[in-house]
């Protein structure tokens, strides 16, 4: 020990901050901690925590969450200082420095002192990045090296600025794990989380605000986590957003111990001081935790060079004066906080270990079952490929049968409730459901695809499924529920005069050099655009529904054919991407089809001219019938019978001159009305032809070509070399964890048997 430290006591010998004189942790004379750190755990508590530590060393925390302490709060609330005071680990301090990622502090009691670090990559990172970060493993021998280590980890995660000034991400979901071992260290794991951000600024974007919020939520939501929310007295606690996060995951406060920091910044005797004293007493109804509150005094700026012992004495002096002296001694100061945490952690772990043991055994049984479902071991790439080829062939045969409507296989044995299947977009008899949904699509488009329905134009061939008559859309006959999720409104019913007025408004805007009484051919295009404006939305919804049906069919079939873990790996590989690509291509195809609607109307279907002739013939017949009725009169005459008696006879006669006059009066003299009437007939005839074509094109070119065709070929076996190794590795981890529990019961030595009695396992 250097001469300038030789006069320090055991407590004074551990500096709060690396300052160049920090002793080597591996040195035999290292006074690693103050004596007050021993209060963190009693002998019994250390025994129980040894179980958790043994489970953690087995790697169980990758499968099952283990009990831990999580320090969280708003930015600049003093989180790192609290963590530092509890663990007596000197974290680096710099101005404007904030926690950029979760830091896991693993303390272990070991005869040999060491500091090992590693990065636990975020699971959402690409495989290459995860591999690179997982290789980040460093050993340091002195806390002086901790700042440099954290800087290197920060750069490895892609946080901060590059050498050329390019700004990288501000935060990461990766975890820096620092394992500190030593003879005076307790068995404990704590996590320091980035501070919650109130609003975006120049250095912290909106995405950063969301990322940090999600990260905090993920940690504190674990039921085995004890939450230590840090509330700074420099800011009204009602404005600190950590409160809302904690209450959302732990509404009754059963696993939350609030910690108030920076009480020395409150003006003595002020209302804000009284408010925080009330909060510390757990008297604020809005923020009440069953575990209560604790108050700590962080170092002031002038105390930044204090050792741990000096820091603790300064804190004790502060809480011996003023209103803070009125608080229970157990609720203030870091030494009483350690005792409080030790009792809390001990009871929490005692409650959790039985459930942890049950969950471990359940997952072990599930993993074993999954391995059994894999069948014989496939240790080589060739064996794994053979398994996947066999799996893909089964998938191919069943999917092809489902698409072609051959339901002989056992997979199709059970008939389904079509109404329920349509609502859930899943069915085993795939072709039958596709046909059913296609028919529904065609029916919806015929009934609700047009903007207007015209009175006076009746359905001439309703057996062919043309546009329904106007009466369908009036009163109770209209089923609003049928279209409420697809169309914003029902088709509007227009009377004959209203329909002609609508056509005339468009006629005026499309006039060219045509003679009076005629219309510009472009008029039909504009009328058709408006009349068919709903087609794309209805077709888009149908394509999405069929895509959901196919996706669910593939998912259900794969889950039926292979174990859950294999299914998860297959679905997360190229299969999901292929299904999404099929939907994307179908949407692009639909765009091309609907784009044709904007072209100049064109058809060589004789049905178009036949419909126009029928409409005009029908209207001429109606007019003639009306004129004949008006020109008809009756005459009577008598005829003689065999009995030579006279019999009266009534005869209808037509006044030809009157009939001619009435017919001439029916001639439309208004040239615009004549043009509009002809245009309306042309629109109606063209709409019917185009509707049939559109339905066929959507079903063939969108649904069949891109969504259902060759669906059986979507699964090609990838190179999944580590499938069995993954399950066997997990099984080994779980078995090791189970052995930890079983060892407590099997070995009746003093320590282990005491633990079993302590946890009521015997």
XYZ file of C-alpha atoms in Angstrom:
762
model
C 0.000 0.000 0.000
C 1.360 3.435 -0.880
C 2.506 5.813 1.850
C -0.368 8.242 1.230
C -2.872 5.485 1.990
C -1.166 3.828 4.931
C -2.958 6.046 7.437
C -6.444 5.232 6.140
C -8.793 2.960 8.003
C -10.406 -0.137 6.457
C -13.410 2.015 5.432
C -11.338 4.924 4.147
C -9.146 2.776 1.919
C -11.652 2.271 -0.937
C -12.000 5.400 -3.082
C -15.323 6.271 -4.665
C -13.693 7.253 -7.920
C -10.749 5.852 -9.898
C -8.030 8.458 -9.332
C -4.841 6.641 -10.226
C -4.238 5.342 -6.728
C -6.797 2.550 -6.744
C -5.094 -0.656 -5.533
C -4.833 -3.666 -7.812
C -7.794 -5.948 -7.174
C -5.537 -8.955 -7.456
C -3.160 -7.665 -4.844
C -3.168 -9.559 -1.534
C -3.492 -6.347 0.528
C -6.555 -5.028 -1.319
C -9.224 -3.773 1.087
C -12.021 -4.388 -1.427
C -14.968 -3.170 0.617
C -15.872 -1.386 3.808
C -16.938 -3.431 6.735
C -20.479 -2.056 6.398
C -20.954 -4.056 3.190
C -21.187 -7.182 5.316
C -24.641 -5.977 6.378
C -25.953 -6.758 2.941
C -26.236 -10.454 3.753
C -26.403 -12.669 6.796
C -25.150 -16.241 6.796
C -28.628 -17.653 6.057
C -29.202 -15.128 3.314
C -25.867 -15.946 1.725
C -26.788 -19.638 1.697
C -30.054 -18.984 -0.138
C -28.429 -16.571 -2.578
C -25.816 -19.219 -3.327
C -28.623 -21.256 -4.908
C -29.539 -18.369 -7.210
C -25.888 -17.789 -8.035
C -25.418 -21.485 -8.847
C -28.440 -21.332 -11.158
C -27.021 -18.237 -12.831
C -23.685 -19.944 -13.400
C -25.571 -22.813 -15.069
C -27.001 -20.291 -17.548
C -30.573 -20.694 -16.327
C -31.173 -16.939 -16.625
C -31.116 -17.370 -20.425
C -34.179 -19.618 -20.103
C -35.919 -18.525 -16.891
C -35.729 -15.061 -15.256
C -33.991 -15.143 -11.872
C -34.504 -12.845 -8.867
C -32.500 -9.633 -9.140
C -32.444 -5.977 -8.109
C -33.083 -3.376 -10.814
C -32.141 0.274 -10.331
C -34.194 2.559 -12.578
C -35.351 6.158 -12.783
C -35.408 9.307 -14.852
C -32.210 10.704 -16.321
C -29.924 12.411 -13.761
C -31.909 11.040 -10.841
C -28.779 9.558 -9.215
C -29.206 5.900 -10.182
C -25.534 5.106 -10.670
C -24.652 6.804 -7.381
C -27.161 4.631 -5.537
C -25.808 1.490 -7.187
C -22.293 2.596 -6.332
C -23.173 3.257 -2.694
C -24.845 -0.145 -2.287
C -22.077 -2.180 -3.954
C -19.072 0.067 -3.218
C -17.902 -0.217 -6.806
C -16.411 3.070 -8.127
C -18.174 3.673 -11.414
C -16.612 6.280 -13.729
C -18.004 9.795 -13.515
C -17.902 12.485 -16.157
C -19.949 15.597 -16.765
C -23.055 15.062 -18.931
C -22.481 11.296 -18.868
C -25.570 9.102 -18.710
C -26.124 5.360 -18.821
C -26.475 4.306 -22.465
C -27.254 0.613 -21.947
C -28.197 -1.803 -19.206
C -25.284 -2.660 -16.934
C -25.504 -5.931 -15.042
C -23.358 -6.041 -11.900
C -22.740 -9.610 -10.753
C -21.063 -9.805 -7.337
C -19.637 -13.147 -6.274
C -17.909 -14.324 -3.148
C -14.652 -15.973 -4.200
C -11.237 -16.532 -2.623
C -9.632 -14.883 -5.639
C -10.315 -11.303 -6.726
C -11.120 -10.692 -10.402
C -13.194 -8.547 -12.759
C -14.607 -10.206 -15.872
C -16.739 -8.394 -18.441
C -18.790 -9.405 -21.441
C -21.544 -8.070 -23.676
C -24.864 -9.888 -23.857
C -26.213 -8.963 -27.348
C -29.783 -7.875 -27.930
C -31.729 -10.801 -29.386
C -33.101 -8.562 -32.134
C -29.653 -7.908 -33.610
C -28.600 -9.679 -36.838
C -26.694 -12.932 -36.372
C -23.344 -11.440 -37.420
C -23.638 -8.586 -34.929
C -24.671 -10.956 -32.151
C -21.642 -13.113 -32.835
C -19.319 -10.101 -32.852
C -20.674 -8.705 -29.579
C -20.662 -12.119 -27.908
C -16.921 -12.266 -28.571
C -16.424 -9.128 -26.475
C -14.938 -10.601 -23.279
C -12.342 -8.705 -21.282
C -10.636 -9.213 -17.938
C -9.338 -6.221 -16.023
C -7.243 -6.144 -12.880
C -8.026 -2.708 -11.514
C -11.007 -0.393 -11.226
C -8.837 2.258 -12.902
C -9.413 0.324 -16.120
C -13.211 0.410 -15.784
C -13.757 3.750 -17.639
C -11.742 2.559 -20.637
C -13.580 -0.773 -20.618
C -16.980 0.933 -20.644
C -15.854 3.185 -23.515
C -14.767 0.144 -25.515
C -18.061 -1.619 -24.827
C -19.957 1.524 -25.838
C -18.166 1.664 -29.186
C -18.652 -2.070 -29.749
C -22.412 -1.586 -29.346
C -22.326 1.176 -31.961
C -23.089 4.014 -29.558
C -21.680 7.548 -29.861
C -19.786 9.248 -32.679
C -17.337 7.785 -35.172
C -13.896 9.198 -35.933
C -15.270 11.028 -38.979
C -17.984 12.726 -36.900
C -20.834 10.459 -37.975
C -23.416 10.106 -35.213
C -24.341 6.537 -34.305
C -27.159 5.389 -32.044
C -27.462 6.986 -28.589
C -28.683 3.889 -26.734
C -28.597 0.120 -27.134
C -30.580 -2.834 -25.816
C -27.411 -4.859 -25.315
C -26.238 -5.583 -21.765
C -22.759 -5.006 -20.355
C -22.205 -7.672 -17.715
C -19.504 -6.955 -15.116
C -18.721 -9.872 -12.808
C -16.732 -8.856 -9.741
C -15.405 -11.601 -7.525
C -13.620 -11.297 -4.201
C -13.487 -12.698 -0.679
C -15.568 -9.848 0.786
C -18.151 -9.658 -2.000
C -21.767 -10.740 -1.439
C -23.630 -13.060 -3.805
C -25.791 -10.521 -5.579
C -26.911 -9.346 -9.022
C -28.043 -5.787 -9.706
C -28.926 -4.034 -12.945
C -28.483 -0.337 -13.691
C -30.801 0.818 -16.488
C -30.575 3.915 -18.701
C -32.555 6.858 -17.365
C -36.003 7.484 -18.796
C -36.082 10.443 -21.200
C -38.819 13.039 -20.830
C -38.638 14.418 -24.369
C -36.467 14.258 -27.450
C -33.685 16.769 -28.015
C -30.695 17.322 -30.269
C -28.767 14.357 -28.872
C -31.697 12.051 -28.072
C -34.272 11.284 -30.748
C -37.857 10.142 -30.512
C -36.678 6.597 -31.232
C -34.295 6.850 -28.267
C -37.150 7.863 -25.984
C -39.121 4.802 -27.076
C -36.132 2.447 -26.894
C -35.248 3.390 -23.301
C -38.883 3.168 -22.240
C -39.230 -0.325 -23.729
C -35.953 -1.428 -22.128
C -37.049 -0.303 -18.662
C -40.477 -1.898 -19.089
C -38.901 -5.216 -20.111
C -36.780 -5.437 -16.969
C -39.243 -4.219 -14.353
C -42.107 -6.289 -15.770
C -40.411 -9.526 -14.643
C -42.284 -10.767 -11.568
C -39.050 -11.956 -9.916
C -37.435 -8.510 -10.117
C -37.268 -6.181 -7.118
C -37.677 -2.657 -8.468
C -35.655 0.195 -6.973
C -37.074 3.365 -8.610
C -34.842 6.368 -7.945
C -36.685 9.647 -7.302
C -34.617 12.821 -7.281
C -35.626 15.477 -4.742
C -34.488 18.139 -7.230
C -37.690 17.582 -9.209
C -41.318 17.204 -8.146
C -41.901 13.457 -7.859
C -45.210 13.817 -9.715
C -43.220 14.862 -12.811
C -40.903 11.849 -12.764
C -42.127 9.320 -15.322
C -40.579 6.298 -13.616
C -43.523 6.414 -11.191
C -46.016 5.620 -13.967
C -43.860 2.804 -15.331
C -43.539 1.161 -11.917
C -47.221 1.436 -11.089
C -48.176 -0.109 -14.433
C -46.223 -3.334 -13.711
C -46.494 -3.410 -9.888
C -49.736 -1.608 -9.025
C -49.794 -2.678 -5.377
C -46.097 -1.959 -4.829
C -45.444 -5.448 -3.498
C -41.991 -5.660 -5.080
C -41.043 -1.981 -5.265
C -38.855 -0.068 -2.791
C -38.686 3.611 -3.690
C -35.421 5.469 -3.110
C -35.273 9.262 -2.723
C -31.958 10.921 -3.611
C -30.487 14.430 -3.315
C -32.492 15.516 -0.237
C -29.725 18.008 0.566
C -30.798 20.061 -2.483
C -34.159 20.870 -0.845
C -34.348 24.257 0.925
C -34.773 23.587 4.689
C -38.320 24.275 5.837
C -39.702 24.571 2.283
C -42.947 23.007 1.069
C -41.000 20.786 -1.287
C -38.980 19.435 1.645
C -42.174 18.705 3.575
C -43.609 16.939 0.509
C -40.601 14.634 0.142
C -40.540 13.887 3.885
C -44.190 12.867 3.575
C -43.270 10.706 0.592
C -40.459 9.065 2.584
C -42.984 8.220 5.304
C -45.178 6.553 2.629
C -47.971 8.989 3.433
C -48.568 10.196 -0.138
C -51.597 8.183 -1.268
C -50.840 8.758 -4.931
C -47.417 7.068 -4.658
C -47.627 4.421 -1.955
C -45.511 1.271 -2.034
C -46.036 -1.675 0.292
C -42.277 -1.914 0.664
C -42.101 1.788 1.483
C -39.404 4.352 0.761
C -35.767 4.977 1.640
C -33.714 8.185 1.534
C -30.069 8.447 0.473
C -27.767 11.452 0.301
C -25.473 11.327 -2.687
C -22.148 13.070 -2.628
C -22.211 16.800 -3.272
C -19.911 18.177 -5.942
C -17.354 19.231 -3.335
C -17.405 15.666 -1.973
C -16.628 14.014 -5.303
C -13.221 12.780 -4.096
C -14.606 11.267 -0.889
C -13.865 7.643 -0.102
C -16.744 5.297 0.687
C -16.154 5.703 4.412
C -16.091 9.508 4.157
C -19.232 9.448 2.029
C -21.083 7.325 4.602
C -20.063 9.600 7.496
C -21.182 12.695 5.565
C -24.535 11.054 4.911
C -24.974 10.059 8.564
C -24.268 13.652 9.620
C -26.914 15.017 7.248
C -29.650 12.675 8.476
C -28.895 13.542 12.110
C -30.218 17.089 11.630
C -33.451 18.855 10.698
C -36.665 17.142 9.602
C -34.737 14.173 8.233
C -33.718 13.233 11.754
C -37.400 12.621 12.495
C -37.549 9.742 10.001
C -36.987 6.188 11.308
C -33.263 5.335 11.199
C -34.115 2.221 9.179
C -35.419 4.428 6.351
C -32.362 6.645 5.788
C -28.758 6.082 4.827
C -26.972 3.490 2.746
C -26.031 1.213 5.654
C -29.649 0.752 6.728
C -30.598 0.381 3.046
C -28.231 -2.575 2.750
C -29.830 -4.235 5.760
C -33.271 -3.513 4.393
C -32.370 -4.884 0.974
C -30.849 -8.012 2.482
C -34.049 -8.830 4.380
C -36.224 -7.936 1.400
C -34.155 -9.951 -1.058
C -34.019 -12.923 1.291
C -37.807 -13.086 1.724
C -38.386 -12.449 -1.968
C -36.092 -15.290 -3.003
C -37.635 -17.626 -0.432
C -41.021 -16.998 -2.046
C -39.742 -17.308 -5.593
C -37.491 -20.374 -5.373
C -40.320 -22.957 -5.127
C -42.015 -21.471 -8.218
C -38.641 -21.216 -9.911
C -38.023 -24.886 -9.251
C -41.473 -25.802 -10.627
C -40.951 -23.701 -13.770
C -37.509 -25.198 -14.293
C -38.851 -28.761 -14.100
C -41.706 -27.876 -16.450
C -39.365 -26.393 -19.061
C -37.050 -29.385 -18.687
C -39.966 -31.722 -19.396
C -41.035 -29.617 -22.389
C -37.507 -29.554 -23.808
C -37.133 -33.302 -23.348
C -40.426 -33.826 -25.158
C -39.313 -31.564 -28.004
C -36.117 -33.581 -28.349
C -38.129 -36.786 -28.469
C -40.281 -35.342 -31.232
C -37.138 -34.690 -33.234
C -36.630 -38.445 -33.417
C -33.199 -39.929 -33.982
C -30.213 -37.679 -33.585
C -29.087 -35.823 -36.661
C -25.578 -34.774 -35.806
C -24.359 -34.086 -39.322
C -25.496 -31.533 -41.862
C -26.555 -34.363 -44.181
C -28.754 -35.972 -41.536
C -30.382 -32.648 -40.712
C -30.944 -31.897 -44.385
C -32.529 -35.339 -44.829
C -34.906 -34.624 -41.945
C -35.886 -31.266 -43.405
C -36.343 -32.727 -46.888
C -38.673 -35.348 -45.468
C -40.528 -32.643 -43.558
C -40.802 -30.457 -46.648
C -42.142 -33.341 -48.741
C -44.907 -33.982 -46.206
C -45.677 -30.269 -46.293
C -45.668 -30.310 -50.099
C -48.065 -33.243 -50.411
C -50.590 -31.975 -47.845
C -50.526 -28.390 -49.135
C -50.970 -29.512 -52.734
C -53.894 -31.719 -51.722
C -55.440 -28.772 -49.884
C -55.030 -26.520 -52.926
C -56.448 -29.055 -55.401
C -59.335 -30.048 -53.157
C -58.189 -33.629 -52.582
C -59.135 -34.197 -48.960
C -58.233 -37.873 -48.595
C -55.333 -37.353 -46.143
C -55.960 -37.621 -42.418
C -55.054 -33.953 -41.986
C -58.377 -33.042 -43.665
C -60.520 -35.565 -41.787
C -62.389 -33.088 -39.602
C -64.891 -30.832 -41.339
C -64.854 -27.217 -40.221
C -67.405 -24.579 -39.297
C -67.032 -22.284 -42.299
C -68.521 -19.223 -40.612
C -66.092 -19.476 -37.717
C -63.226 -20.365 -40.066
C -63.870 -17.274 -42.209
C -63.776 -15.024 -39.155
C -60.426 -16.489 -38.065
C -58.992 -16.804 -41.603
C -57.895 -20.399 -41.042
C -59.057 -23.677 -42.519
C -57.477 -27.015 -43.344
C -59.562 -27.540 -46.471
C -57.830 -24.663 -48.175
C -59.385 -24.783 -51.650
C -62.913 -25.010 -50.252
C -62.303 -21.919 -48.119
C -60.689 -20.016 -51.001
C -63.707 -20.786 -53.192
C -66.060 -19.690 -50.413
C -64.198 -16.414 -49.856
C -63.942 -15.756 -53.627
C -67.690 -16.157 -53.927
C -68.210 -13.731 -51.052
C -65.859 -11.250 -52.712
C -67.701 -11.436 -56.030
C -71.037 -11.016 -54.256
C -69.849 -7.995 -52.272
C -68.441 -6.335 -55.362
C -71.663 -6.874 -57.345
C -73.863 -5.578 -54.549
C -71.770 -2.846 -52.983
C -68.966 -2.007 -55.434
C -70.843 0.757 -57.261
C -71.285 4.266 -55.940
C -74.826 4.764 -57.300
C -77.822 2.567 -58.019
C -80.256 3.911 -60.624
C -84.000 3.616 -60.345
C -85.709 2.796 -63.597
C -82.883 0.518 -64.769
C -83.948 -2.920 -63.646
C -81.830 -6.040 -63.545
C -82.361 -7.710 -66.887
C -80.436 -10.867 -66.047
C -80.347 -11.236 -62.269
C -79.517 -14.897 -62.675
C -76.077 -13.788 -63.854
C -75.498 -11.836 -60.684
C -75.558 -8.293 -62.051
C -76.053 -5.114 -60.088
C -79.002 -5.484 -57.719
C -82.094 -3.284 -58.052
C -82.539 -0.098 -56.042
C -85.152 -1.714 -53.769
C -82.398 -3.819 -52.218
C -80.853 -0.690 -50.697
C -83.952 0.721 -49.067
C -85.352 0.096 -45.610
C -84.637 -3.092 -43.709
C -83.580 -4.992 -46.808
C -80.073 -3.535 -46.622
C -77.681 -5.475 -44.357
C -75.312 -2.799 -43.004
C -73.220 -5.331 -41.069
C -72.284 -7.058 -44.301
C -70.220 -4.101 -45.482
C -69.513 -1.991 -42.413
C -65.943 -3.297 -42.164
C -65.258 -2.837 -45.885
C -67.192 0.107 -47.266
C -67.624 3.493 -45.618
C -71.165 3.889 -46.942
C -73.914 2.079 -48.810
C -74.525 2.778 -52.523
C -76.619 5.905 -53.055
C -79.992 5.438 -54.728
C -80.678 7.947 -57.546
C -84.030 8.431 -59.196
C -84.213 8.749 -62.985
C -84.104 12.546 -62.888
C -81.278 12.566 -60.281
C -79.266 10.137 -62.385
C -79.667 12.293 -65.504
C -78.669 15.401 -63.526
C -75.508 13.616 -62.285
C -74.622 12.645 -65.854
C -75.350 16.178 -67.059
C -72.939 17.700 -64.518
C -70.187 15.551 -65.963
C -71.414 16.133 -69.523
C -70.921 19.874 -69.198
C -67.325 19.388 -68.062
C -66.398 16.974 -70.871
C -67.907 18.726 -73.887
C -65.776 18.790 -76.974
C -66.627 19.364 -80.615
C -69.396 16.781 -80.792
C -72.766 17.800 -82.214
C -75.591 18.761 -79.855
C -77.491 15.699 -78.690
C -74.285 13.629 -78.628
C -71.650 13.238 -75.895
C -67.888 13.128 -75.778
C -66.720 9.493 -75.461
C -64.534 10.634 -72.524
C -67.732 11.151 -70.544
C -68.161 7.399 -70.109
C -64.641 7.146 -68.682
C -65.260 9.818 -66.047
C -68.639 8.374 -65.089
C -67.096 4.925 -64.826
C -64.241 6.177 -62.625
C -66.699 7.586 -60.126
C -69.081 4.632 -60.270
C -66.294 2.069 -59.665
C -64.198 3.975 -57.105
C -64.752 1.316 -54.399
C -63.399 -1.612 -56.397
C -59.764 -1.287 -55.329
C -60.499 -1.168 -51.587
C -62.770 -4.207 -51.734
C -60.259 -6.163 -53.829
C -57.365 -5.123 -51.561
C -59.237 -6.360 -48.504
C -59.967 -9.676 -50.232
C -56.303 -10.162 -51.180
C -55.237 -9.480 -47.588
C -57.833 -11.944 -46.281
C -56.664 -14.698 -48.647
C -53.062 -13.945 -47.652
C -53.997 -14.368 -43.976
C -55.738 -17.628 -44.833
C -52.659 -18.988 -46.645
C -50.300 -17.784 -43.907
C -52.388 -19.449 -41.206
C -52.644 -22.644 -43.277
C -48.852 -22.825 -43.589
C -48.376 -22.023 -39.894
C -50.930 -24.572 -38.692
C -49.559 -27.294 -40.952
C -45.947 -26.735 -39.886
C -46.943 -26.825 -36.223
C -48.727 -30.097 -36.907
C -45.743 -31.632 -38.690
C -42.764 -30.548 -36.578
C -41.760 -29.739 -32.988
C -42.351 -26.242 -31.655
C -38.704 -25.244 -31.691
C -38.245 -26.429 -35.272
C -41.400 -24.559 -36.246
C -40.144 -21.353 -34.600
C -36.860 -21.565 -36.490
C -38.517 -22.371 -39.809
C -41.169 -19.669 -39.565
C -38.591 -17.075 -38.564
C -36.379 -17.968 -41.529
C -37.329 -17.557 -45.174
C -40.907 -18.833 -44.904
C -42.292 -15.690 -43.287
C -40.389 -13.563 -45.779
C -41.707 -15.622 -48.693
C -45.316 -15.258 -47.519
C -44.876 -11.507 -47.138
C -43.314 -11.337 -50.600
C -46.300 -13.163 -52.107
C -48.658 -10.607 -50.567
C -46.452 -7.783 -51.814
C -46.510 -9.170 -55.366
C -50.284 -9.634 -55.227
C -50.702 -6.000 -54.163
C -48.487 -4.862 -57.031
C -50.541 -6.968 -59.467
C -53.752 -5.478 -58.101
C -52.316 -2.007 -58.624
C -51.729 -2.849 -62.280
C -55.272 -4.161 -62.678
C -56.886 -1.159 -61.007
C -54.659 1.156 -63.028
C -56.352 -0.240 -66.169
C -59.589 1.229 -64.822
C -58.167 4.671 -65.554
C -57.567 3.911 -69.214
C -59.974 4.721 -72.018
C -62.992 2.361 -71.824
C -62.628 -0.475 -74.285
C -64.505 -3.710 -74.849
C -65.256 -6.044 -77.751
C -67.729 -8.049 -75.753
C -71.029 -8.221 -77.615
C -72.733 -8.220 -74.236
C -72.104 -4.460 -74.110
C -74.118 -3.625 -77.232
C -76.731 -6.247 -76.389
C -77.321 -4.641 -72.995
C -77.675 -1.172 -74.524
C -80.176 -2.489 -77.078
C -82.152 -4.257 -74.366
C -82.284 -1.100 -72.256
C -83.478 1.046 -75.146
C -85.902 -1.602 -76.326
C -87.308 -1.944 -72.821
C -87.785 1.813 -72.486
C -89.409 2.022 -75.966
C -91.753 -0.829 -75.031
C -92.698 0.927 -71.792
C -93.434 4.179 -73.643
C -95.433 2.405 -76.367
C -97.429 0.457 -73.771
C -98.273 3.723 -72.004
C -99.377 5.376 -75.279
C -101.446 2.337 -76.309
C -103.203 2.373 -72.946
C -104.062 6.037 -73.348
C -105.210 5.616 -77.027
C -107.406 2.597 -76.310
C -111.193 2.926 -76.100
C -114.014 0.377 -75.822
C -117.033 -0.242 -78.064
C -120.043 -2.526 -77.610
C -122.077 -4.482 -80.190
C -124.548 -7.335 -80.059
C -124.366 -10.702 -81.700
C -127.078 -13.281 -82.166
C -126.862 -16.723 -80.675
C -128.326 -20.034 -81.778
C -131.355 -19.222 -79.713
C -131.787 -16.093 -81.862
C -131.178 -13.817 -78.870
C -128.746 -10.865 -78.838
C -125.514 -11.013 -76.646
C -123.560 -7.771 -75.798
C -119.782 -7.840 -76.585
C -117.151 -5.256 -75.470
C -114.196 -4.692 -77.804
C -110.978 -2.646 -77.178
C -110.155 -0.445 -80.097
C -107.095 1.769 -80.647
C -107.388 5.270 -81.966
C -104.513 5.265 -84.447
C -104.373 9.026 -84.839
C -104.333 9.554 -81.095
C -101.654 6.885 -80.747
C -99.482 8.666 -83.314
C -99.942 11.930 -81.486
C -99.112 10.418 -78.100
C -95.981 8.732 -79.478
C -94.769 11.956 -81.031
C -95.202 13.664 -77.656
C -92.870 11.078 -76.059
C -89.985 12.211 -78.225
C -87.311 13.943 -76.085
C -86.756 17.407 -77.433
C -84.151 18.399 -74.820
C -80.880 17.457 -76.498
C -78.935 17.281 -73.228
C -81.502 14.912 -71.739
C -81.203 12.761 -74.825
C -77.398 12.715 -74.542
C -77.515 11.987 -70.813
C -79.987 9.150 -71.288
C -77.788 7.521 -73.927
C -74.668 8.032 -71.781
C -76.375 6.483 -68.760
C -77.273 3.419 -70.833
C -73.688 3.140 -72.073
C -72.308 3.504 -68.538
C -74.630 0.829 -67.175
C -73.769 -1.604 -69.975
C -70.033 -0.962 -69.770
C -70.005 -1.208 -65.946
C -71.597 -4.668 -66.100
C -69.031 -5.896 -68.615
C -66.072 -4.327 -66.772
C -67.280 -5.698 -63.428
C -67.256 -9.257 -64.706
C -63.781 -8.762 -66.167
C -62.445 -7.149 -62.978
C -63.719 -9.974 -60.762
C -62.147 -12.607 -63.016
C -58.853 -10.699 -63.232
C -58.580 -10.280 -59.463
C -59.340 -13.932 -58.786
C -56.996 -15.258 -61.456
C -54.137 -12.763 -61.612
C -54.027 -11.678 -57.940
C -55.410 -14.512 -55.829
C -54.420 -17.541 -57.877
C -51.226 -16.298 -59.526
C -49.571 -14.790 -56.443
C -51.254 -16.124 -53.291
C -52.399 -19.707 -53.795
C -50.484 -20.963 -56.832
C -47.383 -23.015 -55.893
C -47.982 -22.451 -52.191
C -46.760 -26.002 -51.653
C -43.293 -24.937 -52.848
C -42.826 -22.238 -50.206
C -40.954 -24.554 -47.834
C -37.478 -25.503 -49.023
C -35.295 -27.057 -46.314
C -32.628 -24.562 -45.102
C -29.369 -25.464 -43.488
C -30.444 -25.605 -39.814
C -27.298 -27.227 -38.455
C -27.816 -26.259 -34.806
C -31.413 -27.381 -34.341
C -30.740 -30.391 -32.161
C -27.689 -28.803 -30.557
C -29.874 -25.892 -29.429
C -32.366 -28.161 -27.685
C -29.704 -30.391 -26.197
C -27.840 -27.346 -24.908
C -31.001 -26.008 -23.293
C -31.742 -29.403 -21.777
C -28.268 -29.565 -20.269
C -28.674 -26.116 -18.746
C -32.040 -27.055 -17.256
C -30.704 -30.364 -15.946
C -27.822 -28.558 -14.252
C -30.299 -26.161 -12.683
C -32.466 -29.046 -11.525
C -29.411 -30.655 -9.983
C -28.839 -27.513 -7.928
C -32.271 -27.942 -6.337
C -31.964 -31.706 -6.038
C -28.584 -31.326 -4.358
C -30.212 -29.321 -1.579
C -32.517 -32.256 -0.812
C -30.124 -35.154 -1.383
C -27.121 -33.941 0.588
C -27.923 -33.756 4.270
C -24.833 -31.800 5.157
C -25.340 -28.942 7.536
C -25.429 -26.080 5.039
C -27.646 -27.642 2.357
C -30.040 -29.234 4.817
C -30.392 -25.907 6.600
C -31.406 -24.323 3.306
C -33.992 -27.035 2.632
C -35.486 -26.483 6.079
C -35.363 -22.738 5.524
C -37.401 -23.059 2.311
C -39.868 -25.594 3.771
C -38.903 -28.250 1.215
C -38.757 -31.037 3.836
